[in-house]
mmCIF file of C-alpha atoms and ligand atoms in Angstrom:
data_model
loop_
_atom_site.group_PDB
_atom_site.id
_atom_site.type_symbol
_atom_site.label_atom_id
_atom_site.label_comp_id
_atom_site.label_asym_id
_atom_site.label_seq_id
_atom_site.Cartn_x
_atom_site.Cartn_y
_atom_site.Cartn_z
ATOM 1 C CA THR A 1 10.203 -30.896 -24.126
ATOM 2 C CA THR A 2 10.820 -27.467 -22.695
ATOM 3 C CA VAL A 3 9.432 -27.186 -19.217
ATOM 4 C CA GLN A 4 7.130 -24.169 -19.033
ATOM 5 C CA LEU A 5 8.479 -23.016 -15.689
ATOM 6 C CA LYS A 6 5.803 -20.407 -15.190
ATOM 7 C CA ARG A 7 3.067 -23.041 -15.513
ATOM 8 C CA ALA A 8 4.917 -25.754 -13.642
ATOM 9 C CA TYR A 9 5.572 -23.595 -10.608
ATOM 10 C CA ARG A 10 2.600 -21.240 -10.549
ATOM 11 C CA ASN A 11 1.279 -22.842 -7.345
ATOM 12 C CA TYR A 12 4.630 -22.606 -5.548
ATOM 13 C CA PHE A 13 6.482 -19.347 -6.131
ATOM 14 C CA PRO A 14 7.605 -17.105 -9.002
ATOM 15 C CA ILE A 15 10.495 -18.492 -11.014
ATOM 16 C CA GLY A 16 12.727 -15.721 -12.249
ATOM 17 C CA THR A 17 15.851 -15.098 -14.252
ATOM 18 C CA ALA A 18 18.576 -12.510 -14.285
ATOM 19 C CA VAL A 19 18.412 -10.145 -17.241
ATOM 20 C CA ASP A 20 20.159 -7.207 -18.800
ATOM 21 C CA SER A 21 18.447 -4.511 -20.851
ATOM 22 C CA LYS A 22 19.524 -6.102 -24.163
ATOM 23 C CA MET A 23 17.769 -9.347 -23.330
ATOM 24 C CA VAL A 24 14.432 -7.632 -22.747
ATOM 25 C CA THR A 25 14.573 -5.528 -25.896
ATOM 26 C CA ASP A 26 15.627 -8.280 -28.353
ATOM 27 C CA PRO A 27 12.270 -9.759 -29.420
ATOM 28 C CA ARG A 28 13.647 -13.319 -29.563
ATOM 29 C CA THR A 29 14.913 -13.329 -25.999
ATOM 30 C CA ALA A 30 12.202 -11.067 -24.621
ATOM 31 C CA SER A 31 9.471 -13.476 -25.741
ATOM 32 C CA PHE A 32 11.418 -16.423 -24.258
ATOM 33 C CA ILE A 33 11.683 -14.676 -20.903
ATOM 34 C CA ALA A 34 8.045 -13.539 -20.821
ATOM 35 C CA LYS A 35 6.909 -17.108 -21.595
ATOM 36 C CA GLN A 36 9.312 -18.997 -19.337
ATOM 37 C CA TYR A 37 9.565 -16.836 -16.208
ATOM 38 C CA SER A 38 7.369 -14.923 -13.747
ATOM 39 C CA SER A 39 10.040 -12.573 -12.416
ATOM 40 C CA VAL A 40 13.204 -10.794 -13.508
ATOM 41 C CA THR A 41 16.238 -9.406 -11.687
ATOM 42 C CA PRO A 42 18.632 -6.903 -13.294
ATOM 43 C CA VAL A 43 22.089 -8.517 -13.230
ATOM 44 C CA ASN A 44 23.880 -5.159 -13.143
ATOM 45 C CA ASP A 45 21.668 -2.344 -14.390
ATOM 46 C CA MET A 46 20.255 -1.371 -10.987
ATOM 47 C CA LYS A 47 23.522 -1.550 -9.048
ATOM 48 C CA PRO A 48 24.615 1.818 -7.622
ATOM 49 C CA VAL A 49 27.748 1.908 -9.790
ATOM 50 C CA ASN A 50 25.623 1.504 -12.913
ATOM 51 C CA ILE A 51 22.462 3.472 -12.102
ATOM 52 C CA HIS A 52 24.006 6.326 -10.075
ATOM 53 C CA PRO A 53 27.542 6.805 -11.412
ATOM 54 C CA SER A 54 28.002 10.277 -9.994
ATOM 55 C CA GLU A 55 26.185 12.275 -7.337
ATOM 56 C CA ASN A 56 23.963 14.234 -9.731
ATOM 57 C CA VAL A 57 23.761 11.647 -12.514
ATOM 58 C CA TYR A 58 21.332 8.731 -12.688
ATOM 59 C CA LYS A 59 21.440 6.369 -15.692
ATOM 60 C CA TRP A 60 17.847 5.162 -15.650
ATOM 61 C CA ALA A 61 17.453 3.820 -19.185
ATOM 62 C CA PRO A 62 18.713 0.217 -18.792
ATOM 63 C CA ALA A 63 16.856 -0.433 -15.521
ATOM 64 C CA ASP A 64 13.749 1.343 -16.889
ATOM 65 C CA LYS A 65 13.767 -1.005 -19.909
ATOM 66 C CA ILE A 66 13.792 -4.012 -17.595
ATOM 67 C CA VAL A 67 11.094 -2.679 -15.263
ATOM 68 C CA ASN A 68 8.870 -1.525 -18.148
ATOM 69 C CA PHE A 69 9.288 -4.915 -19.889
ATOM 70 C CA ALA A 70 8.275 -6.645 -16.661
ATOM 71 C CA VAL A 71 5.230 -4.430 -16.119
ATOM 72 C CA GLN A 72 4.113 -4.871 -19.752
ATOM 73 C CA ASN A 73 4.430 -8.671 -19.451
ATOM 74 C CA GLY A 74 3.012 -9.059 -15.964
ATOM 75 C CA LEU A 75 6.327 -10.127 -14.451
ATOM 76 C CA LYS A 76 7.553 -9.302 -10.940
ATOM 77 C CA VAL A 77 10.846 -7.476 -10.466
ATOM 78 C CA ARG A 78 13.500 -8.015 -7.785
ATOM 79 C CA GLY A 79 15.574 -4.864 -7.355
ATOM 80 C CA HIS A 80 19.260 -5.797 -7.166
ATOM 81 C CA CYS A 81 20.785 -4.110 -5.288
ATOM 82 C CA LEU A 82 20.478 -0.878 -3.318
ATOM 83 C CA VAL A 83 23.706 -1.138 -1.293
ATOM 84 C CA TRP A 84 26.771 -3.293 -1.880
ATOM 85 C CA PHE A 85 30.103 -1.888 -0.769
ATOM 86 C CA TYR A 86 31.758 -3.624 -3.764
ATOM 87 C CA ARG A 87 29.589 -1.839 -6.361
ATOM 88 C CA MET A 88 29.168 1.629 -4.852
ATOM 89 C CA PRO A 89 30.727 4.339 -7.026
ATOM 90 C CA HIS A 90 33.564 5.879 -5.036
ATOM 91 C CA TRP A 91 31.929 9.305 -4.817
ATOM 92 C CA PHE A 92 29.739 7.926 -2.014
ATOM 93 C CA PHE A 93 32.813 7.527 0.188
ATOM 94 C CA TRP A 94 34.864 10.654 -0.403
ATOM 95 C CA ASP A 95 34.575 14.356 0.470
ATOM 96 C CA ASN A 96 37.329 16.569 -0.962
ATOM 97 C CA GLY A 97 39.965 13.905 -0.662
ATOM 98 C CA GLN A 98 38.932 12.843 2.827
ATOM 99 C CA LEU A 99 36.754 9.897 3.762
ATOM 100 C CA ALA A 100 33.187 11.235 4.011
ATOM 101 C CA SER A 101 31.690 11.659 7.462
ATOM 102 C CA LYS A 102 29.044 9.195 8.631
ATOM 103 C CA GLU A 103 26.418 11.933 8.293
ATOM 104 C CA LEU A 104 27.430 12.769 4.723
ATOM 105 C CA LEU A 105 27.522 9.082 3.774
ATOM 106 C CA TYR A 106 24.059 8.548 5.253
ATOM 107 C CA SER A 107 22.611 11.524 3.393
ATOM 108 C CA ARG A 108 24.037 10.136 0.133
ATOM 109 C CA LEU A 109 22.738 6.612 0.832
ATOM 110 C CA ASP A 110 19.307 7.978 1.790
ATOM 111 C CA SER A 111 19.134 10.076 -1.361
ATOM 112 C CA HIS A 112 20.072 7.042 -3.495
ATOM 113 C CA ILE A 113 17.626 4.659 -1.815
ATOM 114 C CA ASN A 114 14.743 7.158 -1.808
ATOM 115 C CA THR A 115 15.297 8.163 -5.442
ATOM 116 C CA VAL A 116 15.500 4.590 -6.776
ATOM 117 C CA MET A 117 12.661 3.191 -4.664
ATOM 118 C CA SER A 118 10.261 6.059 -5.362
ATOM 119 C CA ARG A 119 10.885 5.726 -9.118
ATOM 120 C CA TYR A 120 9.965 2.050 -9.075
ATOM 121 C CA LYS A 121 7.334 2.120 -6.340
ATOM 122 C CA GLY A 122 4.628 -0.428 -7.095
ATOM 123 C CA LYS A 123 6.730 -2.001 -9.866
ATOM 124 C CA VAL A 124 9.574 -3.597 -7.881
ATOM 125 C CA TYR A 125 8.113 -5.903 -5.235
ATOM 126 C CA ALA A 126 11.352 -6.900 -3.480
ATOM 127 C CA TYR A 127 14.825 -5.420 -3.089
ATOM 128 C CA ASP A 128 18.198 -6.805 -2.183
ATOM 129 C CA VAL A 129 18.643 -3.821 0.094
ATOM 130 C CA LEU A 130 22.080 -5.031 1.177
ATOM 131 C CA ASN A 131 24.308 -7.494 -0.634
ATOM 132 C CA GLU A 132 27.166 -9.620 0.751
ATOM 133 C CA THR A 133 28.397 -7.588 3.665
ATOM 134 C CA VAL A 134 29.172 -10.601 5.912
ATOM 135 C CA ALA A 135 32.857 -11.495 5.679
ATOM 136 C CA LYS A 136 34.093 -14.728 4.131
ATOM 137 C CA THR A 137 34.984 -17.456 6.596
ATOM 138 C CA THR A 138 38.653 -16.835 5.826
ATOM 139 C CA GLU A 139 38.293 -13.430 7.524
ATOM 140 C CA THR A 140 38.173 -13.342 11.324
ATOM 141 C CA THR A 141 35.982 -10.226 11.251
ATOM 142 C CA GLN A 142 32.197 -10.421 10.953
ATOM 143 C CA TYR A 143 32.154 -7.865 8.117
ATOM 144 C CA SER A 144 34.325 -7.675 5.054
ATOM 145 C CA ARG A 145 37.588 -5.794 5.589
ATOM 146 C CA ILE A 146 37.076 -3.954 2.292
ATOM 147 C CA ASP A 147 33.622 -2.661 3.179
ATOM 148 C CA THR A 148 34.230 1.113 3.124
ATOM 149 C CA LEU A 149 30.676 1.751 4.309
ATOM 150 C CA TYR A 150 31.542 -0.175 7.463
ATOM 151 C CA LYS A 151 34.883 1.604 7.740
ATOM 152 C CA ILE A 152 33.091 4.974 7.775
ATOM 153 C CA ALA A 153 29.916 4.216 9.709
ATOM 154 C CA GLY A 154 30.440 0.932 11.534
ATOM 155 C CA GLU A 155 27.780 -1.748 11.830
ATOM 156 C CA ASP A 156 24.835 0.578 12.229
ATOM 157 C CA TYR A 157 24.909 1.550 8.540
ATOM 158 C CA ILE A 158 23.127 -1.781 8.074
ATOM 159 C CA GLU A 159 20.157 -0.836 10.232
ATOM 160 C CA HIS A 160 20.186 2.622 8.683
ATOM 161 C CA VAL A 161 19.811 1.458 5.078
ATOM 162 C CA PHE A 162 17.048 -1.017 5.918
ATOM 163 C CA ARG A 163 15.093 1.626 7.867
ATOM 164 C CA THR A 164 15.514 4.104 4.999
ATOM 165 C CA ALA A 165 14.276 1.475 2.521
ATOM 166 C CA ARG A 166 11.264 0.624 4.696
ATOM 167 C CA LYS A 167 10.231 4.291 4.762
ATOM 168 C CA ALA A 168 10.914 4.770 1.041
ATOM 169 C CA ASP A 169 8.520 1.998 -0.053
ATOM 170 C CA PRO A 170 6.643 0.266 2.785
ATOM 171 C CA SER A 171 5.054 -2.129 0.274
ATOM 172 C CA ALA A 172 8.400 -3.573 -0.875
ATOM 173 C CA LYS A 173 9.917 -6.711 0.663
ATOM 174 C CA LEU A 174 13.397 -6.016 2.011
ATOM 175 C CA PHE A 175 16.057 -8.731 1.607
ATOM 176 C CA TYR A 176 19.572 -9.312 2.781
ATOM 177 C CA ASN A 177 21.318 -11.209 -0.035
ATOM 178 C CA ASP A 178 24.398 -13.413 0.337
ATOM 179 C CA THR A 179 25.996 -16.678 -0.683
ATOM 180 C CA PHE A 180 27.594 -19.612 1.100
ATOM 181 C CA TYR A 181 29.206 -22.869 0.067
ATOM 182 C CA ASP A 182 29.574 -24.414 3.507
ATOM 183 C CA GLU A 183 28.147 -24.371 7.024
ATOM 184 C CA ALA A 184 30.804 -22.001 8.336
ATOM 185 C CA LYS A 185 29.765 -19.099 6.100
ATOM 186 C CA ARG A 186 26.075 -20.007 6.494
ATOM 187 C CA ASP A 187 26.508 -19.824 10.260
ATOM 188 C CA LYS A 188 28.123 -16.361 9.959
ATOM 189 C CA ILE A 189 25.185 -15.149 7.891
ATOM 190 C CA TYR A 190 22.737 -16.735 10.339
ATOM 191 C CA ALA A 191 24.415 -15.071 13.354
ATOM 192 C CA PHE A 192 24.346 -11.729 11.527
ATOM 193 C CA LEU A 193 20.644 -12.017 10.674
ATOM 194 C CA LYS A 194 19.758 -13.181 14.199
ATOM 195 C CA GLU A 195 21.505 -10.112 15.620
ATOM 196 C CA MET A 196 19.785 -7.760 13.155
ATOM 197 C CA LYS A 197 16.330 -9.263 13.774
ATOM 198 C CA ALA A 198 16.900 -9.025 17.539
ATOM 199 C CA LYS A 199 17.596 -5.297 17.087
ATOM 200 C CA GLY A 200 14.337 -4.941 15.172
ATOM 201 C CA VAL A 201 16.014 -4.162 11.828
ATOM 202 C CA PRO A 202 13.211 -4.356 9.191
ATOM 203 C CA ILE A 203 14.551 -7.306 7.158
ATOM 204 C CA ASP A 204 11.727 -9.362 5.609
ATOM 205 C CA GLY A 205 13.761 -12.045 3.895
ATOM 206 C CA VAL A 206 17.110 -13.545 3.067
ATOM 207 C CA GLY A 207 18.353 -14.189 -0.457
ATOM 208 C CA ILE A 208 20.398 -17.374 -0.740
ATOM 209 C CA GLN A 209 22.264 -16.849 -3.985
ATOM 210 C CA CYS A 210 23.095 -20.537 -4.630
ATOM 211 C CA HIS A 211 26.121 -20.189 -6.884
ATOM 212 C CA ILE A 212 26.813 -23.917 -6.856
ATOM 213 C CA GLY A 213 29.897 -25.803 -8.046
ATOM 214 C CA ILE A 214 29.603 -28.789 -10.386
ATOM 215 C CA ASP A 215 30.243 -31.000 -7.352
ATOM 216 C CA GLY A 216 26.920 -29.706 -6.122
ATOM 217 C CA MET A 217 25.581 -28.436 -2.830
ATOM 218 C CA SER A 218 24.428 -30.975 -0.278
ATOM 219 C CA GLU A 219 20.672 -31.214 0.011
ATOM 220 C CA GLU A 220 21.131 -31.258 3.777
ATOM 221 C CA LEU A 221 23.057 -27.945 3.783
ATOM 222 C CA LEU A 222 20.405 -26.254 1.657
ATOM 223 C CA SER A 223 17.444 -27.725 3.570
ATOM 224 C CA ASN A 224 18.878 -26.977 7.016
ATOM 225 C CA SER A 225 19.843 -23.446 5.994
ATOM 226 C CA ILE A 226 16.363 -22.590 4.721
ATOM 227 C CA ASP A 227 14.828 -24.054 7.898
ATOM 228 C CA MET A 228 17.240 -22.087 10.132
ATOM 229 C CA PHE A 229 16.535 -18.773 8.398
ATOM 230 C CA ALA A 230 12.786 -19.475 8.517
ATOM 231 C CA LYS A 231 13.037 -19.839 12.311
ATOM 232 C CA LEU A 232 14.205 -16.199 12.393
ATOM 233 C CA GLY A 233 10.874 -15.236 10.843
ATOM 234 C CA LEU A 234 12.482 -14.589 7.464
ATOM 235 C CA GLU A 235 11.122 -15.618 4.101
ATOM 236 C CA VAL A 236 13.721 -17.200 1.854
ATOM 237 C CA GLN A 237 14.429 -16.777 -1.837
ATOM 238 C CA ILE A 238 16.978 -18.497 -4.014
ATOM 239 C CA THR A 239 18.213 -15.412 -5.808
ATOM 240 C CA GLU A 240 21.103 -16.243 -8.141
ATOM 241 C CA LEU A 241 20.962 -19.957 -8.918
ATOM 242 C CA ASP A 242 23.672 -21.090 -11.268
ATOM 243 C CA VAL A 243 25.747 -24.232 -11.461
ATOM 244 C CA SER A 244 29.404 -24.186 -12.333
ATOM 245 C CA ILE A 245 30.063 -26.416 -15.282
ATOM 246 C CA PHE A 246 33.805 -26.571 -14.737
ATOM 247 C CA ASN A 247 35.245 -29.190 -12.429
ATOM 248 C CA ARG A 248 36.916 -27.944 -9.284
ATOM 249 C CA GLU A 249 40.358 -29.197 -10.337
ATOM 250 C CA ALA A 250 40.186 -26.655 -13.153
ATOM 251 C CA LYS A 251 39.637 -23.931 -10.533
ATOM 252 C CA ALA A 252 35.870 -24.059 -10.820
ATOM 253 C CA LYS A 253 34.349 -21.009 -12.434
ATOM 254 C CA THR A 254 30.643 -20.472 -12.405
ATOM 255 C CA VAL A 255 29.010 -20.564 -15.794
ATOM 256 C CA ALA A 256 28.452 -16.881 -15.150
ATOM 257 C CA ASN A 257 32.140 -16.137 -15.709
ATOM 258 C CA ASP A 258 33.517 -15.817 -19.188
ATOM 259 C CA SER A 259 35.967 -18.513 -20.050
ATOM 260 C CA ASP A 260 37.618 -20.130 -23.024
ATOM 261 C CA ASP A 261 35.443 -23.231 -23.000
ATOM 262 C CA TYR A 262 31.767 -23.483 -22.405
ATOM 263 C CA THR A 263 30.961 -27.102 -21.744
ATOM 264 C CA ILE A 264 27.629 -28.475 -20.726
ATOM 265 C CA ASP A 265 28.387 -30.954 -17.978
ATOM 266 C CA LYS A 266 28.603 -34.405 -19.594
ATOM 267 C CA GLU A 267 26.534 -36.439 -17.131
ATOM 268 C CA GLY A 268 23.804 -33.807 -17.014
ATOM 269 C CA LYS A 269 24.770 -33.191 -13.391
ATOM 270 C CA GLN A 270 23.843 -29.572 -13.845
ATOM 271 C CA SER A 271 20.178 -30.425 -14.234
ATOM 272 C CA ASP A 272 20.386 -32.888 -11.296
ATOM 273 C CA ILE A 273 21.615 -30.039 -9.095
ATOM 274 C CA PHE A 274 18.888 -27.682 -10.351
ATOM 275 C CA ASN A 275 16.295 -30.383 -9.701
ATOM 276 C CA MET A 276 17.560 -30.909 -6.132
ATOM 277 C CA VAL A 277 17.228 -27.167 -5.411
ATOM 278 C CA PHE A 278 13.723 -27.080 -6.894
ATOM 279 C CA LYS A 279 12.686 -30.147 -4.896
ATOM 280 C CA VAL A 280 13.948 -28.705 -1.586
ATOM 281 C CA CYS A 281 12.190 -25.408 -2.305
ATOM 282 C CA ARG A 282 8.905 -27.069 -3.370
ATOM 283 C CA GLN A 283 8.911 -28.894 -0.028
ATOM 284 C CA ARG A 284 9.073 -25.477 1.706
ATOM 285 C CA LYS A 285 6.245 -23.712 -0.093
ATOM 286 C CA GLY A 286 5.307 -20.628 1.892
ATOM 287 C CA VAL A 287 8.803 -20.266 3.353
ATOM 288 C CA VAL A 288 10.525 -20.161 -0.031
ATOM 289 C CA THR A 289 8.885 -17.372 -2.003
ATOM 290 C CA GLY A 290 10.942 -17.351 -5.171
ATOM 291 C CA ILE A 291 13.727 -18.867 -7.229
ATOM 292 C CA THR A 292 15.778 -16.799 -9.672
ATOM 293 C CA THR A 293 18.470 -18.230 -11.910
ATOM 294 C CA TRP A 294 21.542 -16.159 -12.694
ATOM 295 C CA ALA A 295 22.994 -18.253 -15.470
ATOM 296 C CA PRO A 296 20.813 -17.449 -18.488
ATOM 297 C CA ALA A 297 21.854 -13.812 -18.440
ATOM 298 C CA ASP A 298 25.488 -14.732 -18.334
ATOM 299 C CA ILE A 299 25.199 -17.668 -20.695
ATOM 300 C CA ASN A 300 23.422 -15.443 -23.133
ATOM 301 C CA ASN A 301 25.984 -12.677 -22.828
ATOM 302 C CA TYR A 302 28.740 -15.218 -23.218
ATOM 303 C CA LEU A 303 27.237 -16.915 -26.250
ATOM 304 C CA THR A 304 26.288 -13.640 -27.863
ATOM 305 C CA LYS A 305 29.809 -12.340 -27.385
ATOM 306 C CA ARG A 306 31.434 -15.497 -28.693
ATOM 307 C CA LEU A 307 28.919 -16.728 -31.227
ATOM 308 C CA GLY A 308 26.895 -13.625 -31.997
ATOM 309 C CA LYS A 309 23.672 -15.490 -31.446
ATOM 310 C CA ARG A 310 21.091 -15.631 -28.713
ATOM 311 C CA ASN A 311 20.852 -19.102 -27.309
ATOM 312 C CA TYR A 312 19.018 -20.189 -24.227
ATOM 313 C CA PRO A 313 19.809 -23.748 -23.217
ATOM 314 C CA ASN A 314 16.789 -24.545 -21.083
ATOM 315 C CA LEU A 315 18.478 -25.034 -17.748
ATOM 316 C CA PHE A 316 15.574 -26.987 -16.307
ATOM 317 C CA ASP A 317 15.036 -29.298 -19.223
ATOM 318 C CA ASN A 318 15.513 -32.774 -17.800
ATOM 319 C CA ASN A 319 16.530 -33.841 -21.251
ATOM 320 C CA LEU A 320 19.497 -31.481 -21.106
ATOM 321 C CA LYS A 321 21.751 -33.059 -23.679
ATOM 322 C CA PRO A 322 25.525 -32.743 -23.528
ATOM 323 C CA LYS A 323 26.459 -30.100 -26.069
ATOM 324 C CA PRO A 324 29.614 -30.151 -28.211
ATOM 325 C CA MET A 325 32.451 -28.110 -26.807
ATOM 326 C CA LEU A 326 31.981 -24.520 -27.932
ATOM 327 C CA ARG A 327 35.358 -22.931 -28.298
ATOM 328 C CA LYS A 328 36.155 -19.225 -28.460
HETATM 329 O O1 LIG B 401 29.519 -3.857 -19.758
HETATM 330 C C1 LIG B 401 30.872 -3.490 -19.445
HETATM 331 C C2 LIG B 401 31.696 -3.419 -20.732
HETATM 332 O O2 LIG B 401 31.185 -2.367 -21.539
HETATM 333 C C3 LIG B 401 33.163 -3.141 -20.368
HETATM 334 O O3 LIG B 401 33.946 -3.166 -21.553
HETATM 335 C C4 LIG B 401 33.644 -4.260 -19.413
HETATM 336 C C5 LIG B 401 35.091 -4.073 -19.011
HETATM 337 O O4 LIG B 401 35.154 -3.023 -18.064
HETATM 338 O O5 LIG B 401 32.834 -4.245 -18.219
HETATM 339 C C6 LIG B 401 31.482 -4.550 -18.530
HETATM 340 O O6 LIG B 401 30.737 -4.507 -17.335
HETATM 341 C C7 LIG B 401 30.966 -5.668 -16.515
HETATM 342 C C8 LIG B 401 29.597 -6.306 -16.217
HETATM 343 O O7 LIG B 401 29.743 -7.400 -15.310
HETATM 344 C C9 LIG B 401 28.914 -6.806 -17.492
HETATM 345 O O8 LIG B 401 29.640 -7.908 -17.989
HETATM 346 C C10 LIG B 401 31.573 -5.172 -15.210
HETATM 347 O O9 LIG B 401 32.893 -4.697 -15.472
HETATM 348 C C11 LIG B 401 31.656 -6.348 -14.229
HETATM 349 O O10 LIG B 401 32.095 -5.876 -12.959
HETATM 350 C C12 LIG B 401 30.239 -6.942 -14.048
HETATM 351 O O11 LIG B 401 30.377 -8.079 -13.204
HETATM 352 C C13 LIG B 401 29.139 -8.456 -12.558
HETATM 353 C C14 LIG B 401 29.483 -8.654 -11.068
HETATM 354 O O12 LIG B 401 28.317 -9.113 -10.375
HETATM 355 C C15 LIG B 401 29.948 -7.357 -10.409
HETATM 356 O O13 LIG B 401 28.895 -6.413 -10.475
HETATM 357 C C16 LIG B 401 28.634 -9.776 -13.177
HETATM 358 O O14 LIG B 401 28.168 -9.542 -14.506
HETATM 359 C C17 LIG B 401 27.479 -10.315 -12.334
HETATM 360 O O15 LIG B 401 27.122 -11.618 -12.787
HETATM 361 C C18 LIG B 401 27.901 -10.414 -10.854
HETATM 362 O O16 LIG B 401 26.784 -10.802 -10.147
HETATM 363 C C19 LIG B 401 26.985 -10.920 -8.717
HETATM 364 C C20 LIG B 401 25.740 -10.374 -8.014
HETATM 365 O O17 LIG B 401 25.493 -9.047 -8.404
HETATM 366 C C21 LIG B 401 25.901 -10.497 -6.495
HETATM 367 N N1 LIG B 401 26.199 -11.901 -6.123
HETATM 368 C C22 LIG B 401 27.369 -12.474 -6.810
HETATM 369 C C23 LIG B 401 27.147 -12.418 -8.323
HETATM 370 C C24 LIG B 401 28.271 -13.100 -9.080
HETATM 371 O O18 LIG B 401 29.490 -12.458 -8.854
#
């Protein structure tokens, strides 16, 4: 039977899913989402590159559809994301062919953050204020080498954007959102958050994305990580849970990436991994304040593109049955 996530988890934390504006306007998928989940996150429609493509142009419609759908159905909304160097339109960084000054960059960031947060005040309860700025473990630097925000303003752009967000909507929870697959990257994120909290940067929580390979994530890594972040006084949310269904030998891709084959994992390992994450989070009620899956949005987009139909394999259905190979 289909697990009614909203009912099953109402005493723990909101269970959410990633959505795009099409999914919340198609009555078939909209009713599924309203029934199954208590929260939604825009996969792309609220990213700076999508919502604020040029300095005097905001494209509100897709994000408005998602927020209005959520309000009409009593769902919470996670705003994703206010600042991510990888998805900032380039106009933020340039001034007549030169790199913008720190002051000009800050005035642009402040205008963006204030405009978005005031539009959705009282409707978006939490924001990924900053996404994935900590460098991969393969980089010796703490911050990503391709972070142009850092190149222009140095580390204190981080404190700046969180302080701007706090002022823009004091009722919103402010998250730093990132992903890790091993202890090395987790430790880099932990060191970063410890430093920011010590400086008094107003970060309320950390989003652990949980893009997990089909070989899984160790329960110990996930448990220890949540406990470590909690000791910094941060609440924790699993923000982008999806499980790769391609084995690593085949250069694992997450189910979120388009590919030629879409294969439900034969041994149902996918649901085992989801169930491990849910178990660890249930054991940390009060510290973990939400789980959002990323896959349905991408699965749906993928299946719609390939098969022209809306299909939502219930990712938490313990009876997840292996599905026949769906080819392009
Ligand atoms: O919709 C346009 C389409 O009209 C156009 O023809 C096509 C080719 O340019 O692009 C389409 O937009 C793409 C969009 O996904 C929708 O599929 C963008 O190019 C592409 O960059 C975008 O990728 C998203 C990616 O973030 C970058 O923003 C993925 O959908 C999304 O799943 C992924 O999500 C990220 C989180 O935001 C942060 N954490 C990691 C996670 C996975 O990478």
